[in-house]
PDB file of C-alpha atoms in Angstrom:
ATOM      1  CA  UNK A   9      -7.202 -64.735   5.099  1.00 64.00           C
ATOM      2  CA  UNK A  10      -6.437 -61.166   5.573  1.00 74.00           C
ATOM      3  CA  UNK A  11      -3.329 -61.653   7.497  1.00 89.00           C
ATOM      4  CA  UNK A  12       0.580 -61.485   6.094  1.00 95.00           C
ATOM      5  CA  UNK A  13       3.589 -63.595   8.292  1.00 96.00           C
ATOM      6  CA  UNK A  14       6.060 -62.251   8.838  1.00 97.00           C
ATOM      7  CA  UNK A  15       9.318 -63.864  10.138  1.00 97.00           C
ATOM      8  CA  UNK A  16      11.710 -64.041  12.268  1.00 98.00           C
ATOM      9  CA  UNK A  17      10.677 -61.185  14.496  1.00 97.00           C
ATOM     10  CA  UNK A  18      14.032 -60.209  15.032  1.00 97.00           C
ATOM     11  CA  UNK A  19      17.534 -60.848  12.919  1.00 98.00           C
ATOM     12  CA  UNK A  20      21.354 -60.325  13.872  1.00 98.00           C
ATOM     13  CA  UNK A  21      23.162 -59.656  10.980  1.00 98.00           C
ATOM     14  CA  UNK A  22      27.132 -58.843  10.847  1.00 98.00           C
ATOM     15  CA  UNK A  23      28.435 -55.789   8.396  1.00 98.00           C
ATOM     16  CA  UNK A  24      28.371 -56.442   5.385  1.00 98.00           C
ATOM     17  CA  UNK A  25      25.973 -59.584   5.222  1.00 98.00           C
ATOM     18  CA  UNK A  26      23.072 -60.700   3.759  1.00 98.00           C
ATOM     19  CA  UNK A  27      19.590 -59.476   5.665  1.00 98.00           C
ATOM     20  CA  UNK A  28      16.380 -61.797   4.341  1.00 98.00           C
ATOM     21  CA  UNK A  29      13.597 -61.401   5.846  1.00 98.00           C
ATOM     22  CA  UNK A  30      10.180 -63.662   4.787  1.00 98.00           C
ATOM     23  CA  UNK A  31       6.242 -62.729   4.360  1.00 98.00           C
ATOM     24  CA  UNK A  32       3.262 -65.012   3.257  1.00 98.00           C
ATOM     25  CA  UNK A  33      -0.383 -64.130   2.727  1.00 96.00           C
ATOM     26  CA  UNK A  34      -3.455 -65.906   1.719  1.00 93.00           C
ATOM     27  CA  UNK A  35      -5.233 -64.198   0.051  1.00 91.00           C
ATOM     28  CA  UNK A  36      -4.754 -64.247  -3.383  1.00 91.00           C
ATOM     29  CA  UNK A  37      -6.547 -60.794  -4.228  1.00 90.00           C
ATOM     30  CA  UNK A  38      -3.586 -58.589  -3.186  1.00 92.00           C
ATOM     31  CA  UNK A  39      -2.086 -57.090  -5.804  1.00 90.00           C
ATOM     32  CA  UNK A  40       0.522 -54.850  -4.544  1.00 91.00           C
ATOM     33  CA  UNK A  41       3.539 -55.838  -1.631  1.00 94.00           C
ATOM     34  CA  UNK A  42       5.048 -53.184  -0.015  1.00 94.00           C
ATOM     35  CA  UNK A  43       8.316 -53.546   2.411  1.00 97.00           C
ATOM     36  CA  UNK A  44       8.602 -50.384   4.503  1.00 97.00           C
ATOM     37  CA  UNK A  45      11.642 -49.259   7.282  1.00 97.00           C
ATOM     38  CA  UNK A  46      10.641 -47.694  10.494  1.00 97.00           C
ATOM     39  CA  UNK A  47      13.204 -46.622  12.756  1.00 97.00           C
ATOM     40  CA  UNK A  48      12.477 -45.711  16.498  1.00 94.00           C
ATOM     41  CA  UNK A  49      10.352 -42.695  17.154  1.00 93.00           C
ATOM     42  CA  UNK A  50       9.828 -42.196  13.493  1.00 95.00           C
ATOM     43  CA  UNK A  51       6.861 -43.058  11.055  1.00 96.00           C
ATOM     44  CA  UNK A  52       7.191 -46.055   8.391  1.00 96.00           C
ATOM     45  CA  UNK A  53       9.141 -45.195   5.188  1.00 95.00           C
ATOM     46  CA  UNK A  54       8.443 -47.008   2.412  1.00 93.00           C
ATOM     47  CA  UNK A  55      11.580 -48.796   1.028  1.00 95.00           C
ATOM     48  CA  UNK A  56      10.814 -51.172  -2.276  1.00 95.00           C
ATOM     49  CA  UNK A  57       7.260 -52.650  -3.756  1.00 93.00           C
ATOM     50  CA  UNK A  58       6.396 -54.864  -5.909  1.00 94.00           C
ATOM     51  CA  UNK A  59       3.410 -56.115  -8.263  1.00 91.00           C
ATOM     52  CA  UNK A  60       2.591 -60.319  -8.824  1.00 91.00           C
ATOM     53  CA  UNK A  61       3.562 -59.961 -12.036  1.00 91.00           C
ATOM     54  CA  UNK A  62       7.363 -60.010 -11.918  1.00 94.00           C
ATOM     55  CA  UNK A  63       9.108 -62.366  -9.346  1.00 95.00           C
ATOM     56  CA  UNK A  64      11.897 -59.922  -8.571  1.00 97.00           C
ATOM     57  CA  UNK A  65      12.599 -56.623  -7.746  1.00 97.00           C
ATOM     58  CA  UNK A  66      15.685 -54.580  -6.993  1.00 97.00           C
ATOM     59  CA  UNK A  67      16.653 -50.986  -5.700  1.00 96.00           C
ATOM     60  CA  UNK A  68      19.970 -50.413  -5.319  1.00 97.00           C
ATOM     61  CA  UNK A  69      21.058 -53.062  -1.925  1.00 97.00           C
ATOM     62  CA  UNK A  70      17.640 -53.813  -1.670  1.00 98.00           C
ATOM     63  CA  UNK A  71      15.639 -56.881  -3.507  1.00 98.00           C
ATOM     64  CA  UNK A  72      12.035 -58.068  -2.987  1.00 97.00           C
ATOM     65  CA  UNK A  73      11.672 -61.805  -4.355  1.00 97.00           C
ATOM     66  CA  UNK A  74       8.120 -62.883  -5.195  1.00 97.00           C
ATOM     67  CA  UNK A  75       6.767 -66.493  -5.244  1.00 96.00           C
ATOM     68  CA  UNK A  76       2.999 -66.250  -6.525  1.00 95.00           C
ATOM     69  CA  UNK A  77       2.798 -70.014  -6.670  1.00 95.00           C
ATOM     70  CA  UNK A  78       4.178 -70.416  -2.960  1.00 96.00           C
ATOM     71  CA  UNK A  79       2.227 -67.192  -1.703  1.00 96.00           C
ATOM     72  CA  UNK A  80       5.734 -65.724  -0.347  1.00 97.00           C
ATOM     73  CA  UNK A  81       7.866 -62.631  -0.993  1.00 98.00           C
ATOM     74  CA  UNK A  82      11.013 -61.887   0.881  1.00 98.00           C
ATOM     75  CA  UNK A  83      13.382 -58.742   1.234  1.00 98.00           C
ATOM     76  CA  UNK A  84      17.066 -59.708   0.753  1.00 98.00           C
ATOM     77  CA  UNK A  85      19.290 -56.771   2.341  1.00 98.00           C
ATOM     78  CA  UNK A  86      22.830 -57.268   0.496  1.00 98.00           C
ATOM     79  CA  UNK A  87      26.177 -55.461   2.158  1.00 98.00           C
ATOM     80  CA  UNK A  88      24.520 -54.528   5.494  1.00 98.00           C
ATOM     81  CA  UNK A  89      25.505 -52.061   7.455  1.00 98.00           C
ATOM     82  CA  UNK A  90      24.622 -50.598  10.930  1.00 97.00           C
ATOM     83  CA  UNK A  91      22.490 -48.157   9.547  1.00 97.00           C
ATOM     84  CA  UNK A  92      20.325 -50.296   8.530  1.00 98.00           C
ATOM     85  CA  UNK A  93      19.134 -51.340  12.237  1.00 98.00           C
ATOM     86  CA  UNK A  94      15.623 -50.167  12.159  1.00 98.00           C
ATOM     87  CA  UNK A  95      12.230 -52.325  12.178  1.00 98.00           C
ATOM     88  CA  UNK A  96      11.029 -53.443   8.965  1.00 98.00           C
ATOM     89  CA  UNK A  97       7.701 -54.649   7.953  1.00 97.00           C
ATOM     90  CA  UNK A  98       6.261 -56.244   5.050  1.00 97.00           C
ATOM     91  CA  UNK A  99       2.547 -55.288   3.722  1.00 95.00           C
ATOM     92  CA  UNK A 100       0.533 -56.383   1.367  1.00 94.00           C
ATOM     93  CA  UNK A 101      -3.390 -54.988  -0.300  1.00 91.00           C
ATOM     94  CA  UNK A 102      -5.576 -55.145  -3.098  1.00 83.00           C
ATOM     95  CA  UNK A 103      -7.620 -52.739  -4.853  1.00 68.00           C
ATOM     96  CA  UNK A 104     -11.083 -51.776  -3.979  1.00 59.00           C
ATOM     97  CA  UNK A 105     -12.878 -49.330  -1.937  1.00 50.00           C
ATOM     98  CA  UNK A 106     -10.375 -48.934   0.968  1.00 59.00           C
ATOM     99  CA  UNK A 107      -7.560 -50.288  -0.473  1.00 79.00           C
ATOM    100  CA  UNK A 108      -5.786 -50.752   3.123  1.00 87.00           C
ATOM    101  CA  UNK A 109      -2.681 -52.259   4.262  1.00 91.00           C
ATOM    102  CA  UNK A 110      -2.453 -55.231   5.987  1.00 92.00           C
ATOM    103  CA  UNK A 111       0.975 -55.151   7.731  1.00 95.00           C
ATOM    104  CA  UNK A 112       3.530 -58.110   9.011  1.00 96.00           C
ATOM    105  CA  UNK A 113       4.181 -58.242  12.335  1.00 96.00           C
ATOM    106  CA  UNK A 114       7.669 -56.838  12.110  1.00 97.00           C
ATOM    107  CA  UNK A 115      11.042 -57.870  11.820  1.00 98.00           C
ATOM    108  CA  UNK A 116      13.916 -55.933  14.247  1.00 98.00           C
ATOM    109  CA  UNK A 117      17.211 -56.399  12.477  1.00 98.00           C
ATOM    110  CA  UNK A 118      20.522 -55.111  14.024  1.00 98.00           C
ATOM    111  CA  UNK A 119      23.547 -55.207  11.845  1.00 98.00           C
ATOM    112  CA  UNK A 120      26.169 -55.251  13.961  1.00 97.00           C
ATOM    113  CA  UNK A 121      29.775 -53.397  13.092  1.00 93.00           C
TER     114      UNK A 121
ATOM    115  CA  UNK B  15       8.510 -37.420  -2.871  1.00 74.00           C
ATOM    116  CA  UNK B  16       4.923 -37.604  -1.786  1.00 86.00           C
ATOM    117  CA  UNK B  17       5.264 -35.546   1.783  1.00 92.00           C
ATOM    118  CA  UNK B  18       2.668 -36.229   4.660  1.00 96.00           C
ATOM    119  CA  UNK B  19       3.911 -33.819   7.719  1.00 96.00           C
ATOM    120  CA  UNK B  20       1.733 -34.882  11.393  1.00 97.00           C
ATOM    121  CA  UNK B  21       1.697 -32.461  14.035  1.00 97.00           C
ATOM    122  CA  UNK B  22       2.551 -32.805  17.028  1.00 98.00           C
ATOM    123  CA  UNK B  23       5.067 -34.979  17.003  1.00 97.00           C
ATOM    124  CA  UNK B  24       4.564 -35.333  20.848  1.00 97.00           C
ATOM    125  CA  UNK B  25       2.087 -34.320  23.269  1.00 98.00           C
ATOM    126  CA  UNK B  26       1.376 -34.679  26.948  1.00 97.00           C
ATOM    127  CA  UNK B  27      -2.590 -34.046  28.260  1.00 96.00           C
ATOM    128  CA  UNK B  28      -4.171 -34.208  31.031  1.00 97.00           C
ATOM    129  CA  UNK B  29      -6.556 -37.256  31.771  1.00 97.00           C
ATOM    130  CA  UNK B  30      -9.964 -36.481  30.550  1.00 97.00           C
ATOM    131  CA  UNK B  31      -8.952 -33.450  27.949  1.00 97.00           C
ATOM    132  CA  UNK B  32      -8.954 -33.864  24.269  1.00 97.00           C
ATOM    133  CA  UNK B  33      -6.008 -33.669  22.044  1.00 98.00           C
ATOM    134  CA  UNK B  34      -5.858 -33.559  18.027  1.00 98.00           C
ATOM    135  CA  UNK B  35      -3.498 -34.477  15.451  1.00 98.00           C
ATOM    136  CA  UNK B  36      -3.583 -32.847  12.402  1.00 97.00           C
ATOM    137  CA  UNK B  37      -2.075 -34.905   9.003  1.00 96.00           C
ATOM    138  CA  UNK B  38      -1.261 -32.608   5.848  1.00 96.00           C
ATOM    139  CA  UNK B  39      -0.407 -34.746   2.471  1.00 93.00           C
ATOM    140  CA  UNK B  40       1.806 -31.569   1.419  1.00 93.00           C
ATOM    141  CA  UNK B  41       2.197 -32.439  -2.325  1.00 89.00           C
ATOM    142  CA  UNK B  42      -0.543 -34.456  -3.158  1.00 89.00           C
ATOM    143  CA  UNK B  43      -3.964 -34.757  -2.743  1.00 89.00           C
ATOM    144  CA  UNK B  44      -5.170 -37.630  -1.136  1.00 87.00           C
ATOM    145  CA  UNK B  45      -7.983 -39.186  -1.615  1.00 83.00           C
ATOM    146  CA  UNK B  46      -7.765 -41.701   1.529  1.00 90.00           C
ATOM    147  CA  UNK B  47      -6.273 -41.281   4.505  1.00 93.00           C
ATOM    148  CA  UNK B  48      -5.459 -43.842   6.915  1.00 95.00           C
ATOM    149  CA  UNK B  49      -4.775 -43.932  11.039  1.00 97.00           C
ATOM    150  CA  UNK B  50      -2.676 -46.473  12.978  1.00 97.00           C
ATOM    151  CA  UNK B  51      -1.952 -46.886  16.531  1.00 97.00           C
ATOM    152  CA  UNK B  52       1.180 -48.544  17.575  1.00 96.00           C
ATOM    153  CA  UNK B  53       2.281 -49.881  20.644  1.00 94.00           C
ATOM    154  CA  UNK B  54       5.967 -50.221  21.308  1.00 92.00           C
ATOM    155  CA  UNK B  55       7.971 -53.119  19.489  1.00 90.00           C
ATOM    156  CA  UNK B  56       4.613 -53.949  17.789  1.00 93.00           C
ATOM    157  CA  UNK B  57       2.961 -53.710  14.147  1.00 94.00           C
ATOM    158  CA  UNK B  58       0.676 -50.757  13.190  1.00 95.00           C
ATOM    159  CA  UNK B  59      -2.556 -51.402  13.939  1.00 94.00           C
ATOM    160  CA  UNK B  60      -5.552 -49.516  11.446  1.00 94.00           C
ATOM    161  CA  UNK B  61      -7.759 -47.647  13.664  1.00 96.00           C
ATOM    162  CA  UNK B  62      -9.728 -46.139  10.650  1.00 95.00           C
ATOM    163  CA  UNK B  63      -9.850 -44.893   7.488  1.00 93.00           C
ATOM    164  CA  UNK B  64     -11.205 -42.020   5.730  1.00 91.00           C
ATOM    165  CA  UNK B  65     -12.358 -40.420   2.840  1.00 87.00           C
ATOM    166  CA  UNK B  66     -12.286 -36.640   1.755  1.00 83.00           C
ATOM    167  CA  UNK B  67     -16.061 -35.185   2.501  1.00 81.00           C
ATOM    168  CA  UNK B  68     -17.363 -38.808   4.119  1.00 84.00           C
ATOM    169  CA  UNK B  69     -17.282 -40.235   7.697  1.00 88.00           C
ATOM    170  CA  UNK B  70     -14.779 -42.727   8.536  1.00 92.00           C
ATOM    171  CA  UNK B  71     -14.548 -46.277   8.646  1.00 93.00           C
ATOM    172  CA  UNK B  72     -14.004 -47.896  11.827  1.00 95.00           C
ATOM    173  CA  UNK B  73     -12.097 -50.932  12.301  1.00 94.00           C
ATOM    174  CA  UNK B  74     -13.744 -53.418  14.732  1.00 94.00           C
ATOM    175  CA  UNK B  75     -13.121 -52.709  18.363  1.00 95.00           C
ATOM    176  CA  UNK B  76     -11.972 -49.095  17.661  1.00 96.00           C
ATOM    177  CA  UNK B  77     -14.515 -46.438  19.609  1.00 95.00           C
ATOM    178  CA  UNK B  78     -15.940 -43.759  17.208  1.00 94.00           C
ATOM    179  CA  UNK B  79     -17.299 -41.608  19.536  1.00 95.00           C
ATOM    180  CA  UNK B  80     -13.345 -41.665  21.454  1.00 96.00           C
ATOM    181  CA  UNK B  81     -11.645 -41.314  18.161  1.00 97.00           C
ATOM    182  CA  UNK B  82     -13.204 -38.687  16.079  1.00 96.00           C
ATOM    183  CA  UNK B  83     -11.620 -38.401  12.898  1.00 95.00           C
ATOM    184  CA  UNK B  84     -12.782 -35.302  10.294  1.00 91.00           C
ATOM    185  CA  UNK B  85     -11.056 -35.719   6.490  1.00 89.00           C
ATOM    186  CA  UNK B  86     -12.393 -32.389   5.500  1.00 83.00           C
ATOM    187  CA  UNK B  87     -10.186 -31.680   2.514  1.00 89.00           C
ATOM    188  CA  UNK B  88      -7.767 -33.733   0.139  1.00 88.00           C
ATOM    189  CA  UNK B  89      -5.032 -32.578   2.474  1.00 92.00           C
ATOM    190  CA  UNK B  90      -6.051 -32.931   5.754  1.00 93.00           C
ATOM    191  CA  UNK B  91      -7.553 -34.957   8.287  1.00 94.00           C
ATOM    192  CA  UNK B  92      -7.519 -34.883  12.094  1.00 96.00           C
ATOM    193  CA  UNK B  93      -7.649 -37.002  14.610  1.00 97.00           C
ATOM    194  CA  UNK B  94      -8.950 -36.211  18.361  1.00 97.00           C
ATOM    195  CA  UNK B  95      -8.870 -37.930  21.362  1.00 98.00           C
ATOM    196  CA  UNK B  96     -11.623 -37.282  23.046  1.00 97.00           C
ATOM    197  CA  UNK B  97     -11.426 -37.609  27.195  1.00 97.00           C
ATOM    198  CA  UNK B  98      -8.122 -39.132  26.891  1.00 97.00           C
ATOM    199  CA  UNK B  99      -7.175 -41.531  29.745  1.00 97.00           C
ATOM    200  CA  UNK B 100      -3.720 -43.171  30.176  1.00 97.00           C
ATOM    201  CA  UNK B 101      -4.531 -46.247  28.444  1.00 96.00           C
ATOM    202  CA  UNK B 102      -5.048 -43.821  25.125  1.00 97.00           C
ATOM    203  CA  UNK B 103      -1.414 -43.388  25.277  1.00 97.00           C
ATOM    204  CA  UNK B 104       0.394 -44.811  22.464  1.00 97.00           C
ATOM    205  CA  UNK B 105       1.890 -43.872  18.883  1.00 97.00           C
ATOM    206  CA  UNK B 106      -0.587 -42.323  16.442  1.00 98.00           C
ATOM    207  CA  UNK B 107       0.433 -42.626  12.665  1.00 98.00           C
ATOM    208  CA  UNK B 108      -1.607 -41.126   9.297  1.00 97.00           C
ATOM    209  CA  UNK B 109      -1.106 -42.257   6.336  1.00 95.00           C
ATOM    210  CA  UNK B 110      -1.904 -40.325   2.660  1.00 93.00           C
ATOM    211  CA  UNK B 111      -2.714 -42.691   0.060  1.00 89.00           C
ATOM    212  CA  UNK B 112      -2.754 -40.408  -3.446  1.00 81.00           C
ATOM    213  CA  UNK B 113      -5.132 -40.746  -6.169  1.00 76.00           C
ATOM    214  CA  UNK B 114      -2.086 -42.335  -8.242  1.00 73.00           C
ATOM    215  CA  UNK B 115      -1.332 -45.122  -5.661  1.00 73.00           C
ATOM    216  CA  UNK B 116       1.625 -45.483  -2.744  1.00 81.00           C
ATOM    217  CA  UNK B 117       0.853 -45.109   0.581  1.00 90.00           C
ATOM    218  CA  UNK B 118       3.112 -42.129   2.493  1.00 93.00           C
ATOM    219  CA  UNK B 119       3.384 -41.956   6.334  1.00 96.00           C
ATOM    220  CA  UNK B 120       3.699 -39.565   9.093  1.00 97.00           C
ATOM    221  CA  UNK B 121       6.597 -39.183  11.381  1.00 97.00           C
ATOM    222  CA  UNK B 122       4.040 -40.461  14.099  1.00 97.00           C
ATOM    223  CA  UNK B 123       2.509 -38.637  17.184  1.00 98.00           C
ATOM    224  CA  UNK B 124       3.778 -39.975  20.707  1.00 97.00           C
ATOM    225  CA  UNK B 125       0.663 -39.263  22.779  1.00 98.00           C
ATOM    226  CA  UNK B 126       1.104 -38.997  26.762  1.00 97.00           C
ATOM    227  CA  UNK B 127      -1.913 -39.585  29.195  1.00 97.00           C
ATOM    228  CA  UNK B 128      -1.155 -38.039  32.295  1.00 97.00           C
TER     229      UNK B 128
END
Protein backbone atom coordinates (compact mmCIF):
# COMPACT_ATOMS: atom_id res chain seq x y z
CA UNK A 1 0.00 0.00 0.00
CA UNK A 2 2.86 2.25 0.54
CA UNK A 3 4.32 1.90 -2.83
CA UNK A 4 3.92 4.49 -6.05
CA UNK A 5 4.46 2.89 -9.99
CA UNK A 6 6.08 4.36 -11.83
CA UNK A 7 6.34 3.77 -15.64
CA UNK A 8 8.07 3.20 -18.28
CA UNK A 9 11.48 3.11 -16.70
CA UNK A 10 12.96 4.71 -19.49
CA UNK A 11 11.45 7.10 -22.51
CA UNK A 12 12.98 8.32 -25.97
CA UNK A 13 11.57 11.38 -26.82
CA UNK A 14 12.53 13.56 -30.10
CA UNK A 15 12.99 17.64 -29.68
CA UNK A 16 10.36 19.20 -29.30
CA UNK A 17 7.81 16.36 -28.25
CA UNK A 18 5.62 15.48 -25.76
CA UNK A 19 7.39 13.60 -22.50
CA UNK A 20 4.45 11.74 -20.19
CA UNK A 21 5.45 9.88 -17.80
CA UNK A 22 2.72 7.79 -15.34
CA UNK A 23 2.54 7.10 -11.33
CA UNK A 24 -0.19 5.21 -9.26
CA UNK A 25 -0.44 4.67 -5.52
CA UNK A 26 -2.76 2.99 -3.20
CA UNK A 27 -3.04 4.47 -0.64
CA UNK A 28 -5.49 6.91 -0.44
CA UNK A 29 -3.99 8.95 2.63
CA UNK A 30 -1.36 10.83 0.57
CA UNK A 31 -2.05 14.12 0.26
CA UNK A 32 0.72 15.73 -1.52
CA UNK A 33 2.54 14.37 -5.18
CA UNK A 34 5.70 15.58 -5.87
CA UNK A 35 7.62 15.04 -9.43
CA UNK A 36 11.32 15.77 -8.91
CA UNK A 37 14.48 15.84 -11.78
CA UNK A 38 17.74 14.30 -10.89
CA UNK A 39 20.43 14.50 -13.25
CA UNK A 40 23.66 12.30 -12.96
CA UNK A 41 25.91 12.93 -10.03
CA UNK A 42 23.54 15.47 -8.68
CA UNK A 43 20.81 15.36 -5.84
CA UNK A 44 16.89 15.36 -6.75
CA UNK A 45 15.40 18.81 -7.60
CA UNK A 46 12.08 19.23 -7.11
CA UNK A 47 10.26 20.26 -10.37
CA UNK A 48 6.16 20.65 -9.93
CA UNK A 49 3.64 19.28 -6.97
CA UNK A 50 0.47 18.97 -6.60
CA UNK A 51 -2.47 18.55 -3.91
CA UNK A 52 -5.83 15.93 -4.63
CA UNK A 53 -7.79 18.68 -4.77
CA UNK A 54 -7.25 20.08 -8.26
CA UNK A 55 -6.77 17.57 -11.21
CA UNK A 56 -4.19 19.72 -12.98
CA UNK A 57 -1.27 21.54 -12.55
CA UNK A 58 1.06 23.56 -14.73
CA UNK A 59 4.56 25.36 -14.52
CA UNK A 60 5.64 26.79 -17.39
CA UNK A 61 6.44 23.29 -20.01
CA UNK A 62 5.68 21.29 -17.23
CA UNK A 63 2.01 19.77 -16.21
CA UNK A 64 1.12 17.24 -13.47
CA UNK A 65 -2.45 15.63 -14.27
CA UNK A 66 -4.24 14.10 -11.29
CA UNK A 67 -6.90 11.31 -11.39
CA UNK A 68 -8.14 10.81 -7.64
CA UNK A 69 -10.82 8.45 -8.83
CA UNK A 70 -8.24 6.28 -10.93
CA UNK A 71 -5.39 6.71 -8.20
CA UNK A 72 -2.96 8.13 -11.09
CA UNK A 73 -1.06 11.37 -11.76
CA UNK A 74 1.20 11.84 -14.70
CA UNK A 75 3.89 14.54 -15.75
CA UNK A 76 3.36 15.71 -19.36
CA UNK A 77 6.78 17.40 -20.59
CA UNK A 78 5.56 19.72 -23.64
CA UNK A 79 8.42 21.09 -26.33
CA UNK A 80 11.25 18.81 -25.10
CA UNK A 81 14.47 19.46 -25.45
CA UNK A 82 17.86 17.73 -24.76
CA UNK A 83 18.25 19.35 -21.66
CA UNK A 84 15.79 17.81 -20.29
CA UNK A 85 17.61 14.21 -20.30
CA UNK A 86 17.90 13.61 -16.66
CA UNK A 87 16.02 10.88 -14.38
CA UNK A 88 12.78 11.83 -13.10
CA UNK A 89 10.81 10.42 -10.33
CA UNK A 90 7.44 10.76 -9.07
CA UNK A 91 6.66 10.77 -5.08
CA UNK A 92 3.95 10.84 -3.22
CA UNK A 93 3.19 11.27 1.18
CA UNK A 94 0.78 12.16 3.64
CA UNK A 95 0.89 14.04 6.72
CA UNK A 96 1.73 12.69 10.06
CA UNK A 97 4.64 12.17 12.22
CA UNK A 98 7.33 11.49 9.54
CA UNK A 99 5.73 12.71 6.75
CA UNK A 100 8.24 10.73 4.29
CA UNK A 101 8.44 10.25 0.69
CA UNK A 102 7.70 7.32 -0.95
CA UNK A 103 9.45 7.57 -4.36
CA UNK A 104 8.69 5.86 -8.03
CA UNK A 105 11.09 3.83 -9.30
CA UNK A 106 12.32 6.26 -11.90
CA UNK A 107 11.84 7.14 -15.30
CA UNK A 108 15.28 7.89 -17.65
CA UNK A 109 14.10 10.08 -20.48
CA UNK A 110 16.52 11.19 -23.30
CA UNK A 111 15.26 13.78 -25.67
CA UNK A 112 17.10 13.38 -28.47
CA UNK A 113 18.18 16.57 -30.90
CA UNK B 1 14.77 28.84 -2.61
CA UNK B 2 14.97 26.57 0.38
CA UNK B 3 19.00 25.64 0.16
CA UNK B 4 20.28 22.27 1.72
CA UNK B 5 24.29 22.26 0.91
CA UNK B 6 25.95 18.28 1.80
CA UNK B 7 29.50 18.04 2.23
CA UNK B 8 31.54 16.18 0.76
CA UNK B 9 30.37 15.82 -2.33
CA UNK B 10 32.84 12.84 -2.73
CA UNK B 11 34.97 10.89 -0.56
CA UNK B 12 37.29 7.94 -0.74
CA UNK B 13 38.17 5.89 2.85
CA UNK B 14 39.86 3.32 3.70
CA UNK B 15 38.02 -0.05 4.60
CA UNK B 16 37.23 -0.10 8.21
CA UNK B 17 37.54 3.95 8.91
CA UNK B 18 34.59 6.13 9.46
CA UNK B 19 33.49 8.90 7.27
CA UNK B 20 30.68 11.69 7.93
CA UNK B 21 28.49 13.76 5.94
CA UNK B 22 27.38 16.79 7.20
CA UNK B 23 23.72 18.34 5.70
CA UNK B 24 23.10 22.21 6.41
CA UNK B 25 19.31 23.44 5.48
CA UNK B 26 20.99 27.03 4.85
CA UNK B 27 17.74 29.12 4.88
CA UNK B 28 15.42 27.31 6.77
CA UNK B 29 15.08 25.48 9.69
CA UNK B 30 14.14 22.11 9.42
CA UNK B 31 12.38 20.33 11.48
CA UNK B 32 12.97 16.74 9.76
CA UNK B 33 15.60 15.62 7.99
CA UNK B 34 15.71 12.72 5.85
CA UNK B 35 18.72 10.20 4.41
CA UNK B 36 18.67 8.13 1.19
CA UNK B 37 21.05 5.80 -0.29
CA UNK B 38 21.08 5.30 -3.95
CA UNK B 39 22.53 2.85 -6.03
CA UNK B 40 23.25 3.66 -9.63
CA UNK B 41 20.22 3.83 -12.19
CA UNK B 42 18.00 3.10 -9.12
CA UNK B 43 15.32 5.01 -6.84
CA UNK B 44 16.34 6.61 -3.49
CA UNK B 45 16.03 4.42 -0.93
CA UNK B 46 15.13 6.08 2.96
CA UNK B 47 17.72 4.91 5.24
CA UNK B 48 16.31 7.09 8.17
CA UNK B 49 14.85 9.93 9.34
CA UNK B 50 15.36 12.38 11.97
CA UNK B 51 14.21 14.85 14.16
CA UNK B 52 16.00 17.99 15.71
CA UNK B 53 17.04 16.92 19.54
CA UNK B 54 15.59 13.03 19.07
CA UNK B 55 17.22 9.79 17.79
CA UNK B 56 16.45 8.65 14.42
CA UNK B 57 14.16 6.42 12.87
CA UNK B 58 15.43 3.49 11.18
CA UNK B 59 13.95 2.02 8.22
CA UNK B 60 13.81 -1.83 8.34
CA UNK B 61 17.00 -3.54 7.35
CA UNK B 62 19.09 -0.33 7.78
CA UNK B 63 21.98 -0.95 10.71
CA UNK B 64 21.88 1.77 13.46
CA UNK B 65 24.85 1.05 15.05
CA UNK B 66 26.70 1.31 11.08
CA UNK B 67 24.78 4.39 10.28
CA UNK B 68 24.85 6.82 13.07
CA UNK B 69 22.95 9.74 12.34
CA UNK B 70 23.02 12.97 15.04
CA UNK B 71 20.20 15.92 14.04
CA UNK B 72 21.58 18.16 16.68
CA UNK B 73 20.18 21.47 15.50
CA UNK B 74 17.38 22.70 12.99
CA UNK B 75 20.20 22.97 10.49
CA UNK B 76 22.20 20.17 10.66
CA UNK B 77 22.47 16.60 10.80
CA UNK B 78 25.28 14.14 10.07
CA UNK B 79 25.64 11.07 8.93
CA UNK B 80 28.73 8.57 9.69
CA UNK B 81 29.74 5.51 8.42
CA UNK B 82 31.05 3.71 10.84
CA UNK B 83 33.85 0.83 9.76
CA UNK B 84 33.02 1.38 6.24
CA UNK B 85 33.58 -1.66 3.95
CA UNK B 86 33.22 -1.61 0.12
CA UNK B 87 29.77 -2.73 0.04
CA UNK B 88 28.95 0.80 2.04
CA UNK B 89 29.82 2.42 -1.13
CA UNK B 90 27.05 4.11 -2.77
CA UNK B 91 25.29 7.67 -3.11
CA UNK B 92 24.26 9.29 0.18
CA UNK B 93 21.45 12.01 -0.14
CA UNK B 94 19.77 14.39 2.91
CA UNK B 95 16.92 15.84 2.59
CA UNK B 96 15.47 19.19 4.73
CA UNK B 97 11.88 19.09 5.08
CA UNK B 98 10.89 22.85 6.62
CA UNK B 99 8.39 23.50 9.17
CA UNK B 100 6.20 25.08 6.21
CA UNK B 101 6.27 21.90 4.00
CA UNK B 102 8.51 20.91 0.62
CA UNK B 103 11.07 18.63 0.84
CA UNK B 104 14.77 20.15 -0.47
CA UNK B 105 17.70 17.81 -1.38
CA UNK B 106 21.36 17.62 -1.30
CA UNK B 107 23.64 17.50 -4.22
CA UNK B 108 24.41 13.87 -2.89
CA UNK B 109 27.69 12.36 -1.40
CA UNK B 110 29.49 9.68 -3.72
CA UNK B 111 31.08 7.52 -1.01
CA UNK B 112 34.19 5.22 -2.07
CA UNK B 113 35.17 2.03 0.00
CA UNK B 114 38.56 1.25 -0.70
Amino acid sequence: QQQVKQSPQSLIVQKGGISIINCAYENTAFDYFPWYQQFPGKGPALLIAIRPDVSEKKEGRFTISFNKSAKQFSLHIMDSQPGDSATYFCAATYGGATNKLIFGTGTLLAVQP
Amino acid sequence: GAVVSQHPSRVICKSGTSVKIECRSLDFQATTMFWYRQFPKKSLMLMATSNEGSKATYEQGVEKDKFLINHASLTLSTLTVTSAHPEDSSFYICSARATSGGYTFGSGTRLTVV
